[in-house]
Amino acid sequence: MAMFRCLSRAVLQLRHVPSITGTQSYCTKTDKIWSLGKLNHVAIAVPNLEKAVALYRDVLKGEVSAQMDLPEHGVTTVFVNLGNTKLELLYPLGDKSPIQGFLDKKPGGGMHHICIEVDDVKAAMKDLAEHKVRALGKEPQIGAHGKPVIFLHPKDCGGVLVELEQA
């Protein structure tokens, strides 16, 4: 339920409807404030970027982007295009990299976050704050795709670090 609340795109209203098997519940949207778009990518923290790139490019025959350093985020990224979405390989860059902290806890690497597009990242931040979903930052930053992004606290999103990206 916390994950659904976190990713809600509108104020939800629960309705109960009689059915053959008893009463069933479903949600309807009432006041659309902002809306979710598609899954942009799933990010994976990797302890060895070259080895990860070789796996996705050479073994799995994926379409792999060039390496991109993002010093303002403390990360080096490589994207693997999957057609309907992407994987983002994350490798630490610099002494204060949040990815290094992640890898210190999980030396083998693993899923770091999911990124979902939204049509209005600032409206989403305001609405989510009203629903007690914490953003990790006061303002969006420019992400790897050159668009504003904000991360949502995993404790408010069912244990998942969620990145919202302006579509």
Coordinates of N, CA, C and O in Angstrom, one line a residue:
M1 N 0.8 -1.2 0.0 CA 0.0 0.0 0.0 C 0.9 1.3 0.0 O 0.5 2.2 -0.7
A2 N 2.0 1.2 0.7 CA 2.9 2.4 0.8 C 3.4 2.7 -0.6 O 3.5 3.9 -1.0
M3 N 3.8 1.7 -1.4 CA 4.3 1.9 -2.7 C 3.2 2.5 -3.6 O 3.5 3.4 -4.3
F4 N 2.0 2.0 -3.5 CA 0.9 2.6 -4.3 C 0.6 4.0 -3.9 O 0.5 4.9 -4.7
R5 N 0.7 4.3 -2.6 CA 0.5 5.7 -2.1 C 1.6 6.6 -2.7 O 1.3 7.7 -3.1
C6 N 2.8 6.1 -2.6 CA 3.9 6.8 -3.1 C 3.8 7.2 -4.6 O 4.1 8.3 -5.0
L7 N 3.3 6.3 -5.4 CA 3.3 6.5 -6.8 C 1.9 6.9 -7.3 O 1.6 7.0 -8.5
S8 N 1.0 7.3 -6.4 CA -0.3 7.7 -6.7 C -0.2 9.0 -7.6 O 0.5 9.9 -7.2
R9 N -1.0 9.1 -8.6 CA -0.9 10.3 -9.4 C -2.1 11.2 -9.1 O -2.2 12.3 -9.8
A10 N -3.0 10.8 -8.3 CA -4.1 11.7 -8.0 C -4.6 11.3 -6.6 O -4.2 10.3 -6.0
V11 N -5.5 12.1 -6.1 CA -6.2 11.7 -4.8 C -7.1 10.5 -5.2 O -7.9 10.6 -6.1
L12 N -7.0 9.5 -4.4 CA -7.7 8.2 -4.7 C -8.9 8.1 -3.8 O -8.9 8.5 -2.6
Q13 N -10.0 7.5 -4.3 CA -11.2 7.3 -3.6 C -11.5 5.8 -3.7 O -11.5 5.3 -4.8
L14 N -11.7 5.1 -2.6 CA -12.0 3.7 -2.6 C -13.5 3.5 -2.7 O -14.3 4.1 -2.0
R15 N -13.9 2.6 -3.7 CA -15.3 2.3 -3.8 C -15.6 0.8 -3.6 O -14.7 0.0 -4.0
H16 N -16.7 0.5 -3.1 CA -17.1 -0.9 -2.9 C -18.2 -1.2 -3.8 O -19.2 -0.5 -3.9
V17 N -18.1 -2.3 -4.6 CA -19.1 -2.7 -5.6 C -19.5 -4.1 -5.3 O -18.7 -5.0 -5.2
P18 N -20.8 -4.4 -5.3 CA -21.3 -5.8 -5.1 C -21.0 -6.6 -6.3 O -21.0 -6.1 -7.5
S19 N -20.6 -7.9 -6.1 CA -20.3 -8.8 -7.3 C -20.8 -10.1 -6.9 O -21.3 -10.4 -5.8
I20 N -20.7 -11.0 -7.8 CA -21.2 -12.4 -7.6 C -20.5 -13.0 -6.4 O -21.0 -13.8 -5.6
T21 N -19.2 -12.8 -6.3 CA -18.4 -13.4 -5.2 C -18.3 -12.6 -3.9 O -17.6 -12.9 -3.0
G22 N -19.1 -11.5 -3.9 CA -19.1 -10.6 -2.7 C -18.7 -9.2 -3.1 O -18.7 -8.8 -4.2
T23 N -18.3 -8.4 -2.1 CA -18.0 -7.0 -2.3 C -16.5 -6.9 -2.8 O -15.7 -7.5 -2.1
Q24 N -16.3 -6.2 -3.8 CA -14.9 -6.0 -4.3 C -14.6 -4.5 -4.2 O -15.5 -3.7 -4.4
S25 N -13.4 -4.2 -4.0 CA -13.0 -2.8 -4.0 C -12.1 -2.4 -5.2 O -11.4 -3.2 -5.7
Y26 N -12.2 -1.2 -5.6 CA -11.3 -0.7 -6.6 C -11.1 0.8 -6.4 O -11.9 1.4 -5.7
C27 N -10.1 1.4 -7.0 CA -9.8 2.8 -6.8 C -10.1 3.5 -8.0 O -10.0 3.1 -9.1
T28 N -10.6 4.7 -7.8 CA -10.9 5.6 -8.9 C -10.1 6.9 -8.7 O -9.9 7.3 -7.6
K29 N -9.7 7.6 -9.7 CA -9.0 8.8 -9.6 C -10.0 9.9 -9.6 O -11.0 9.9 -10.3
T30 N -9.8 10.9 -8.7 CA -10.7 12.0 -8.6 C -10.2 13.4 -9.0 O -10.7 14.0 -9.9
D31 N -9.1 13.8 -8.5 CA -8.5 15.1 -8.8 C -7.1 14.9 -9.4 O -6.1 14.9 -8.7
K32 N -7.0 14.9 -10.7 CA -5.7 14.7 -11.4 C -4.9 15.9 -11.2 O -5.3 17.0 -11.6
I33 N -3.7 15.7 -10.5 CA -2.8 16.9 -10.3 C -1.6 16.8 -11.2 O -1.2 17.7 -11.8
W34 N -1.1 15.6 -11.3 CA 0.1 15.2 -12.2 C -0.1 13.8 -12.5 O -0.9 13.1 -11.9
S35 N 0.6 13.3 -13.5 CA 0.5 11.9 -13.9 C 1.8 11.2 -14.1 O 2.8 11.8 -14.5
L36 N 1.7 9.9 -13.8 CA 2.9 9.0 -14.0 C 2.9 8.7 -15.5 O 1.9 8.6 -16.2
G37 N 4.1 8.5 -16.0 CA 4.3 8.1 -17.4 C 4.9 6.7 -17.4 O 4.6 5.9 -16.5
K38 N 5.8 6.4 -18.3 CA 6.4 5.1 -18.4 C 7.6 4.9 -17.5 O 8.2 5.8 -17.0
L39 N 7.9 3.6 -17.3 CA 9.1 3.3 -16.6 C 10.3 3.7 -17.5 O 10.4 3.2 -18.7
N40 N 11.1 4.6 -17.1 CA 12.2 5.1 -17.9 C 13.4 4.1 -17.8 O 14.0 3.7 -18.8
H41 N 13.8 3.7 -16.6 CA 14.9 2.8 -16.4 C 14.9 2.1 -15.0 O 14.2 2.6 -14.1
V42 N 15.6 1.0 -14.9 CA 15.9 0.4 -13.7 C 17.5 0.5 -13.5 O 18.2 0.2 -14.5
A43 N 17.9 1.1 -12.4 CA 19.3 1.3 -12.2 C 19.9 0.2 -11.3 O 19.3 -0.2 -10.3
I44 N 21.1 -0.2 -11.8 CA 21.8 -1.3 -11.1 C 23.2 -0.7 -10.7 O 24.0 -0.3 -11.6
A45 N 23.5 -0.8 -9.4 CA 24.9 -0.4 -9.0 C 25.8 -1.6 -9.3 O 25.5 -2.8 -8.9
V46 N 27.0 -1.3 -9.9 CA 27.9 -2.4 -10.3 C 29.3 -2.1 -9.7 O 29.7 -1.0 -9.7
P47 N 30.0 -3.1 -9.2 CA 31.3 -3.0 -8.6 C 32.4 -2.9 -9.7 O 33.5 -2.4 -9.4
N48 N 32.1 -3.4 -10.9 CA 33.0 -3.4 -12.0 C 32.3 -3.0 -13.2 O 31.6 -3.8 -13.8
L49 N 32.4 -1.7 -13.7 CA 31.7 -1.2 -14.8 C 32.1 -1.9 -16.1 O 31.2 -2.3 -16.9
E50 N 33.3 -2.1 -16.3 CA 33.8 -2.8 -17.6 C 33.2 -4.2 -17.7 O 32.8 -4.6 -18.7
K51 N 33.2 -4.9 -16.6 CA 32.7 -6.3 -16.6 C 31.2 -6.3 -16.9 O 30.6 -7.1 -17.6
A52 N 30.5 -5.3 -16.2 CA 29.0 -5.2 -16.5 C 28.7 -4.9 -17.9 O 27.8 -5.4 -18.5
V53 N 29.4 -3.9 -18.5 CA 29.2 -3.5 -19.8 C 29.5 -4.7 -20.8 O 28.7 -5.0 -21.7
A54 N 30.6 -5.4 -20.5 CA 30.9 -6.6 -21.3 C 29.7 -7.6 -21.3 O 29.4 -8.2 -22.3
L55 N 29.2 -7.9 -20.1 CA 28.0 -8.8 -20.0 C 26.9 -8.4 -20.9 O 26.4 -9.2 -21.7
Y56 N 26.4 -7.1 -20.7 CA 25.3 -6.7 -21.5 C 25.5 -6.5 -23.0 O 24.7 -6.8 -23.8
R57 N 26.7 -6.1 -23.3 CA 27.1 -5.8 -24.7 C 27.5 -7.1 -25.5 O 27.0 -7.5 -26.5
D58 N 28.4 -7.9 -24.9 CA 29.0 -9.0 -25.6 C 28.3 -10.3 -25.4 O 28.2 -11.1 -26.3
V59 N 27.8 -10.6 -24.2 CA 27.1 -11.8 -23.9 C 25.7 -11.8 -24.2 O 25.1 -12.6 -24.9
L60 N 25.0 -10.7 -23.7 CA 23.6 -10.6 -23.9 C 23.2 -9.8 -25.2 O 22.0 -9.7 -25.5
K61 N 24.2 -9.3 -25.9 CA 24.0 -8.6 -27.2 C 23.1 -7.4 -27.1 O 22.4 -7.1 -28.0
G62 N 23.2 -6.7 -26.0 CA 22.4 -5.5 -25.8 C 23.1 -4.3 -26.5 O 24.2 -4.2 -26.8
E63 N 22.2 -3.3 -26.7 CA 22.7 -2.0 -27.2 C 23.1 -1.1 -26.0 O 22.3 -0.7 -25.2
V64 N 24.4 -0.9 -25.9 CA 25.0 -0.2 -24.8 C 25.5 1.2 -25.2 O 26.2 1.3 -26.2
S65 N 25.2 2.2 -24.3 CA 25.6 3.6 -24.6 C 27.1 3.8 -24.2 O 27.7 2.9 -23.6
A66 N 27.6 4.9 -24.6 CA 28.9 5.3 -24.1 C 28.8 5.6 -22.6 O 27.8 5.9 -22.1
Q67 N 30.0 5.5 -22.0 CA 30.1 5.9 -20.5 C 29.9 7.4 -20.4 O 30.5 8.1 -21.1
M68 N 29.2 7.8 -19.3 CA 29.0 9.2 -19.0 C 29.3 9.5 -17.6 O 28.7 8.9 -16.7
D69 N 30.2 10.4 -17.3 CA 30.5 10.8 -16.0 C 29.6 11.9 -15.5 O 29.5 12.9 -16.3
L70 N 29.0 11.8 -14.4 CA 28.2 12.8 -13.8 C 28.7 13.2 -12.4 O 28.3 12.7 -11.4
P71 N 29.8 14.1 -12.4 CA 30.4 14.4 -11.1 C 29.5 15.0 -10.1 O 29.6 14.8 -8.9
E72 N 28.5 15.8 -10.6 CA 27.5 16.4 -9.6 C 26.7 15.4 -8.9 O 26.1 15.7 -7.8
H73 N 26.6 14.2 -9.5 CA 25.8 13.1 -8.8 C 26.8 12.0 -8.2 O 26.3 11.1 -7.6
G74 N 28.1 12.1 -8.5 CA 29.0 11.2 -8.0 C 28.9 9.8 -8.6 O 29.1 8.8 -8.0
V75 N 28.6 9.8 -9.9 CA 28.3 8.5 -10.6 C 28.8 8.5 -12.0 O 28.8 9.6 -12.7
T76 N 29.2 7.4 -12.5 CA 29.4 7.1 -13.9 C 28.3 6.2 -14.4 O 28.0 5.2 -13.7
T77 N 27.7 6.6 -15.5 CA 26.5 5.8 -16.0 C 26.8 5.2 -17.4 O 27.5 5.8 -18.2
V78 N 26.2 4.1 -17.6 CA 26.1 3.5 -18.9 C 24.6 3.0 -19.0 O 24.1 2.3 -18.1
F79 N 24.0 3.3 -20.2 CA 22.6 2.8 -20.4 C 22.6 1.6 -21.3 O 23.4 1.6 -22.3
V80 N 21.7 0.6 -21.0 CA 21.5 -0.5 -21.9 C 20.1 -0.4 -22.4 O 19.1 -0.4 -21.6
N81 N 19.9 -0.2 -23.7 CA 18.6 0.0 -24.3 C 17.9 -1.3 -24.4 O 18.5 -2.3 -25.1
L82 N 16.7 -1.4 -23.9 CA 15.9 -2.7 -24.0 C 14.7 -2.5 -24.9 O 13.9 -3.4 -24.9
G83 N 14.6 -1.4 -25.6 CA 13.5 -1.2 -26.5 C 12.4 -0.5 -25.8 O 12.1 0.7 -26.0
N84 N 11.7 -1.1 -24.8 CA 10.6 -0.5 -24.1 C 11.1 0.2 -22.8 O 10.3 1.0 -22.2
T85 N 12.3 0.0 -22.4 CA 12.9 0.7 -21.3 C 14.4 0.6 -21.3 O 14.9 0.1 -22.3
K86 N 15.1 1.0 -20.3 CA 16.5 0.9 -20.2 C 17.0 0.3 -18.9 O 16.3 0.4 -17.9
L87 N 18.2 -0.2 -18.8 CA 18.9 -0.4 -17.6 C 20.0 0.7 -17.5 O 20.5 1.1 -18.5
E88 N 20.2 1.2 -16.3 CA 21.2 2.1 -16.1 C 22.3 1.5 -15.2 O 21.9 1.1 -14.0
L89 N 23.5 1.3 -15.7 CA 24.5 0.8 -14.9 C 25.2 1.9 -14.2 O 25.6 2.9 -14.8
L90 N 25.3 1.8 -12.8 CA 25.9 2.9 -12.0 C 27.2 2.5 -11.4 O 27.3 1.4 -10.8
Y91 N 28.2 3.3 -11.5 CA 29.5 3.0 -10.9 C 30.0 4.3 -10.2 O 29.7 5.4 -10.7
P92 N 30.6 4.1 -9.0 CA 31.0 5.3 -8.2 C 32.0 6.2 -8.9 O 32.9 5.7 -9.6
L93 N 31.8 7.5 -8.7 CA 32.7 8.5 -9.3 C 33.0 9.5 -8.2 O 32.1 10.2 -7.7
G94 N 34.2 9.6 -7.7 CA 34.6 10.5 -6.7 C 34.5 9.9 -5.3 O 33.9 8.9 -5.1
D95 N 35.1 10.7 -4.3 CA 35.1 10.2 -2.9 C 33.8 10.2 -2.2 O 33.6 9.4 -1.3
K96 N 32.9 11.0 -2.6 CA 31.6 11.1 -1.9 C 30.4 10.5 -2.7 O 29.3 10.9 -2.6
S97 N 30.7 9.5 -3.5 CA 29.7 8.9 -4.3 C 28.7 8.1 -3.5 O 29.1 7.3 -2.7
P98 N 27.4 8.4 -3.7 CA 26.4 7.6 -3.0 C 26.4 6.1 -3.5 O 26.0 5.3 -2.7
I99 N 26.9 5.9 -4.7 CA 26.9 4.5 -5.2 C 28.0 3.7 -4.4 O 27.8 2.6 -4.2
Q100 N 29.1 4.4 -4.0 CA 30.1 3.7 -3.3 C 29.5 3.3 -1.9 O 29.8 2.2 -1.4
G101 N 28.7 4.2 -1.3 CA 28.1 3.8 0.0 C 27.2 2.6 -0.2 O 27.1 1.7 0.6
F102 N 26.5 2.5 -1.3 CA 25.6 1.4 -1.6 C 26.5 0.1 -1.8 O 26.1 -0.9 -1.2
L103 N 27.6 0.2 -2.5 CA 28.4 -0.9 -2.8 C 29.2 -1.4 -1.5 O 29.5 -2.6 -1.4
D104 N 29.4 -0.4 -0.6 CA 30.0 -0.8 0.7 C 29.1 -1.8 1.4 O 29.5 -2.7 2.1
K105 N 27.8 -1.5 1.3 CA 26.8 -2.4 2.0 C 26.5 -3.7 1.2 O 26.1 -4.7 1.8
K106 N 26.6 -3.6 -0.1 CA 26.3 -4.7 -1.0 C 27.4 -4.8 -2.0 O 27.3 -4.3 -3.2
P107 N 28.5 -5.4 -1.6 CA 29.8 -5.4 -2.5 C 29.5 -6.0 -3.9 O 30.3 -5.7 -4.8
G108 N 28.6 -6.9 -4.0 CA 28.3 -7.5 -5.3 C 27.5 -6.7 -6.2 O 27.2 -7.0 -7.4
G109 N 27.0 -5.5 -5.7 CA 26.1 -4.7 -6.5 C 24.6 -5.1 -6.4 O 24.3 -6.0 -5.6
G110 N 23.8 -4.5 -7.1 CA 22.4 -4.9 -7.2 C 21.5 -3.7 -7.6 O 22.0 -2.6 -7.9
M111 N 20.2 -4.0 -7.6 CA 19.2 -2.9 -8.0 C 19.3 -1.7 -7.1 O 19.3 -1.9 -5.9
H112 N 19.5 -0.5 -7.6 CA 19.6 0.7 -6.8 C 18.3 1.5 -6.8 O 17.9 1.9 -5.7
H113 N 17.7 1.7 -8.0 CA 16.4 2.5 -8.0 C 15.7 2.2 -9.3 O 16.2 1.6 -10.2
I114 N 14.4 2.6 -9.3 CA 13.6 2.7 -10.5 C 13.4 4.1 -10.9 O 13.3 5.0 -10.0
C115 N 13.2 4.4 -12.1 CA 13.0 5.8 -12.6 C 11.7 5.7 -13.4 O 11.5 5.0 -14.4
I116 N 10.7 6.6 -13.0 CA 9.4 6.7 -13.7 C 9.3 8.1 -14.1 O 9.5 9.1 -13.4
E117 N 8.8 8.3 -15.4 CA 8.6 9.6 -15.9 C 7.3 10.2 -15.4 O 6.3 9.5 -15.1
V118 N 7.3 11.5 -15.2 CA 6.1 12.2 -14.7 C 5.9 13.5 -15.7 O 6.9 14.0 -16.2
D119 N 4.7 13.9 -15.8 CA 4.5 15.1 -16.7 C 4.8 16.4 -16.0 O 5.0 17.4 -16.7
D120 N 4.9 16.4 -14.7 CA 5.2 17.7 -14.0 C 5.9 17.3 -12.7 O 5.3 17.1 -11.7
V121 N 7.2 17.3 -12.7 CA 8.0 16.9 -11.5 C 7.8 17.8 -10.3 O 7.7 17.3 -9.2
K122 N 7.6 19.1 -10.5 CA 7.4 20.0 -9.4 C 6.0 19.8 -8.8 O 5.9 19.8 -7.6
A123 N 5.0 19.6 -9.6 CA 3.7 19.4 -9.1 C 3.7 18.0 -8.3 O 3.0 17.9 -7.3
A124 N 4.4 17.1 -8.9 CA 4.5 15.8 -8.2 C 5.1 15.9 -6.8 O 4.6 15.4 -5.8
M125 N 6.2 16.7 -6.7 CA 6.9 16.9 -5.4 C 5.9 17.5 -4.4 O 5.8 17.1 -3.3
K126 N 5.2 18.5 -4.9 CA 4.3 19.2 -4.0 C 3.2 18.3 -3.5 O 2.9 18.2 -2.3
D127 N 2.6 17.6 -4.4 CA 1.5 16.7 -4.1 C 2.0 15.5 -3.1 O 1.3 15.2 -2.2
L128 N 3.1 15.0 -3.5 CA 3.7 13.9 -2.7 C 4.0 14.4 -1.3 O 3.8 13.7 -0.3
A129 N 4.5 15.6 -1.1 CA 4.8 16.1 0.2 C 3.6 16.3 1.0 O 3.6 16.0 2.2
E130 N 2.5 16.7 0.4 CA 1.2 16.7 1.1 C 0.7 15.4 1.6 O -0.1 15.3 2.5
H131 N 1.2 14.3 0.9 CA 0.8 12.9 1.2 C 1.9 12.3 2.1 O 2.0 11.1 2.2
K132 N 2.8 13.1 2.6 CA 3.9 12.7 3.6 C 4.9 11.7 2.9 O 5.5 10.9 3.5
V133 N 5.1 11.9 1.6 CA 6.1 11.2 0.9 C 7.3 12.1 0.7 O 7.2 13.2 0.1
R134 N 8.5 11.8 1.3 CA 9.6 12.6 1.4 C 10.4 12.6 0.1 O 10.7 11.5 -0.4
A135 N 10.8 13.7 -0.4 CA 11.8 13.8 -1.5 C 13.2 13.9 -0.9 O 13.4 14.5 0.2
L136 N 14.2 13.4 -1.6 CA 15.5 13.5 -1.2 C 16.2 14.7 -1.8 O 17.0 14.6 -2.7
G137 N 15.8 15.9 -1.4 CA 16.2 17.1 -1.9 C 15.1 18.1 -2.0 O 13.9 17.7 -2.0
K138 N 15.4 19.4 -2.0 CA 14.4 20.4 -2.0 C 13.9 20.8 -3.4 O 12.8 21.2 -3.6
E139 N 14.8 20.6 -4.3 CA 14.5 21.0 -5.7 C 15.0 19.9 -6.6 O 16.0 19.2 -6.3
P140 N 14.4 19.7 -7.8 CA 14.9 18.7 -8.8 C 16.3 19.1 -9.2 O 16.7 20.3 -9.3
Q141 N 17.1 18.1 -9.6 CA 18.4 18.3 -10.2 C 18.3 17.8 -11.6 O 17.4 17.0 -12.0
I142 N 19.3 18.2 -12.4 CA 19.4 17.7 -13.8 C 20.0 16.3 -13.8 O 21.1 16.2 -13.2
G143 N 19.3 15.3 -14.3 CA 19.8 14.0 -14.3 C 20.6 13.6 -15.6 O 20.9 14.4 -16.4
A144 N 20.8 12.3 -15.7 CA 21.6 11.8 -16.8 C 21.0 12.0 -18.2 O 21.8 12.0 -19.2
H145 N 19.7 12.2 -18.3 CA 19.1 12.5 -19.6 C 18.9 14.0 -19.8 O 18.3 14.4 -20.8
G146 N 19.5 14.8 -19.0 CA 19.4 16.3 -19.1 C 18.1 16.8 -18.7 O 17.7 18.0 -19.1
K147 N 17.3 16.1 -17.9 CA 16.0 16.5 -17.5 C 15.9 16.6 -16.0 O 16.7 15.9 -15.3
P148 N 15.0 17.4 -15.4 CA 14.9 17.5 -14.0 C 14.5 16.1 -13.4 O 13.6 15.5 -13.9
V149 N 15.1 15.8 -12.3 CA 14.8 14.5 -11.6 C 14.7 14.8 -10.1 O 15.4 15.8 -9.6
I150 N 14.0 14.0 -9.3 CA 14.0 14.0 -7.9 C 13.8 12.6 -7.4 O 13.2 11.8 -8.0
F151 N 14.5 12.3 -6.3 CA 14.4 10.9 -5.7 C 13.5 11.0 -4.5 O 13.4 12.0 -3.8
L152 N 12.7 9.9 -4.3 CA 11.8 9.8 -3.2 C 12.3 8.8 -2.2 O 12.9 7.8 -2.6
H153 N 12.1 9.1 -0.9 CA 12.7 8.3 0.1 C 12.1 6.8 0.1 O 10.9 6.7 0.0
P154 N 13.0 5.8 0.1 CA 12.5 4.5 0.0 C 11.6 4.0 1.2 O 10.7 3.2 1.0
K155 N 11.8 4.6 2.3 CA 10.9 4.3 3.5 C 9.5 4.7 3.2 O 8.6 4.2 3.8
D156 N 9.3 5.6 2.3 CA 7.9 6.1 2.0 C 7.4 5.4 0.7 O 6.2 5.7 0.3
C157 N 8.2 4.6 0.1 CA 7.8 4.0 -1.2 C 8.0 2.5 -1.2 O 8.5 1.9 -2.1
G158 N 7.6 1.8 -0.1 CA 7.6 0.4 0.0 C 9.0 -0.2 -0.1 O 9.2 -1.3 -0.6
G159 N 10.0 0.5 0.4 CA 11.4 0.0 0.4 C 12.2 0.2 -0.9 O 13.3 -0.2 -1.1
V160 N 11.6 0.9 -1.9 CA 12.2 1.1 -3.2 C 12.6 2.6 -3.3 O 11.8 3.5 -3.1
L161 N 13.8 2.9 -3.7 CA 14.3 4.2 -4.1 C 13.7 4.5 -5.4 O 13.9 3.8 -6.4
V162 N 12.8 5.6 -5.5 CA 12.1 5.9 -6.7 C 12.7 7.3 -7.2 O 12.7 8.2 -6.5
E163 N 13.0 7.3 -8.5 CA 13.4 8.5 -9.1 C 12.3 9.0 -10.1 O 11.8 8.2 -10.8
L164 N 11.9 10.2 -9.9 CA 10.9 10.8 -10.8 C 11.6 11.7 -11.8 O 12.4 12.5 -11.4
E165 N 11.3 11.5 -13.1 CA 12.0 12.3 -14.1 C 11.0 13.0 -15.0 O 10.0 12.4 -15.4
Q166 N 11.2 14.3 -15.2 CA 10.3 15.1 -16.1 C 10.3 14.5 -17.5 O 11.3 14.2 -18.0
A167 N 9.1 14.2 -18.0 CA 9.0 13.6 -19.3 C 9.3 14.6 -20.4 O 9.2 15.8 -20.2

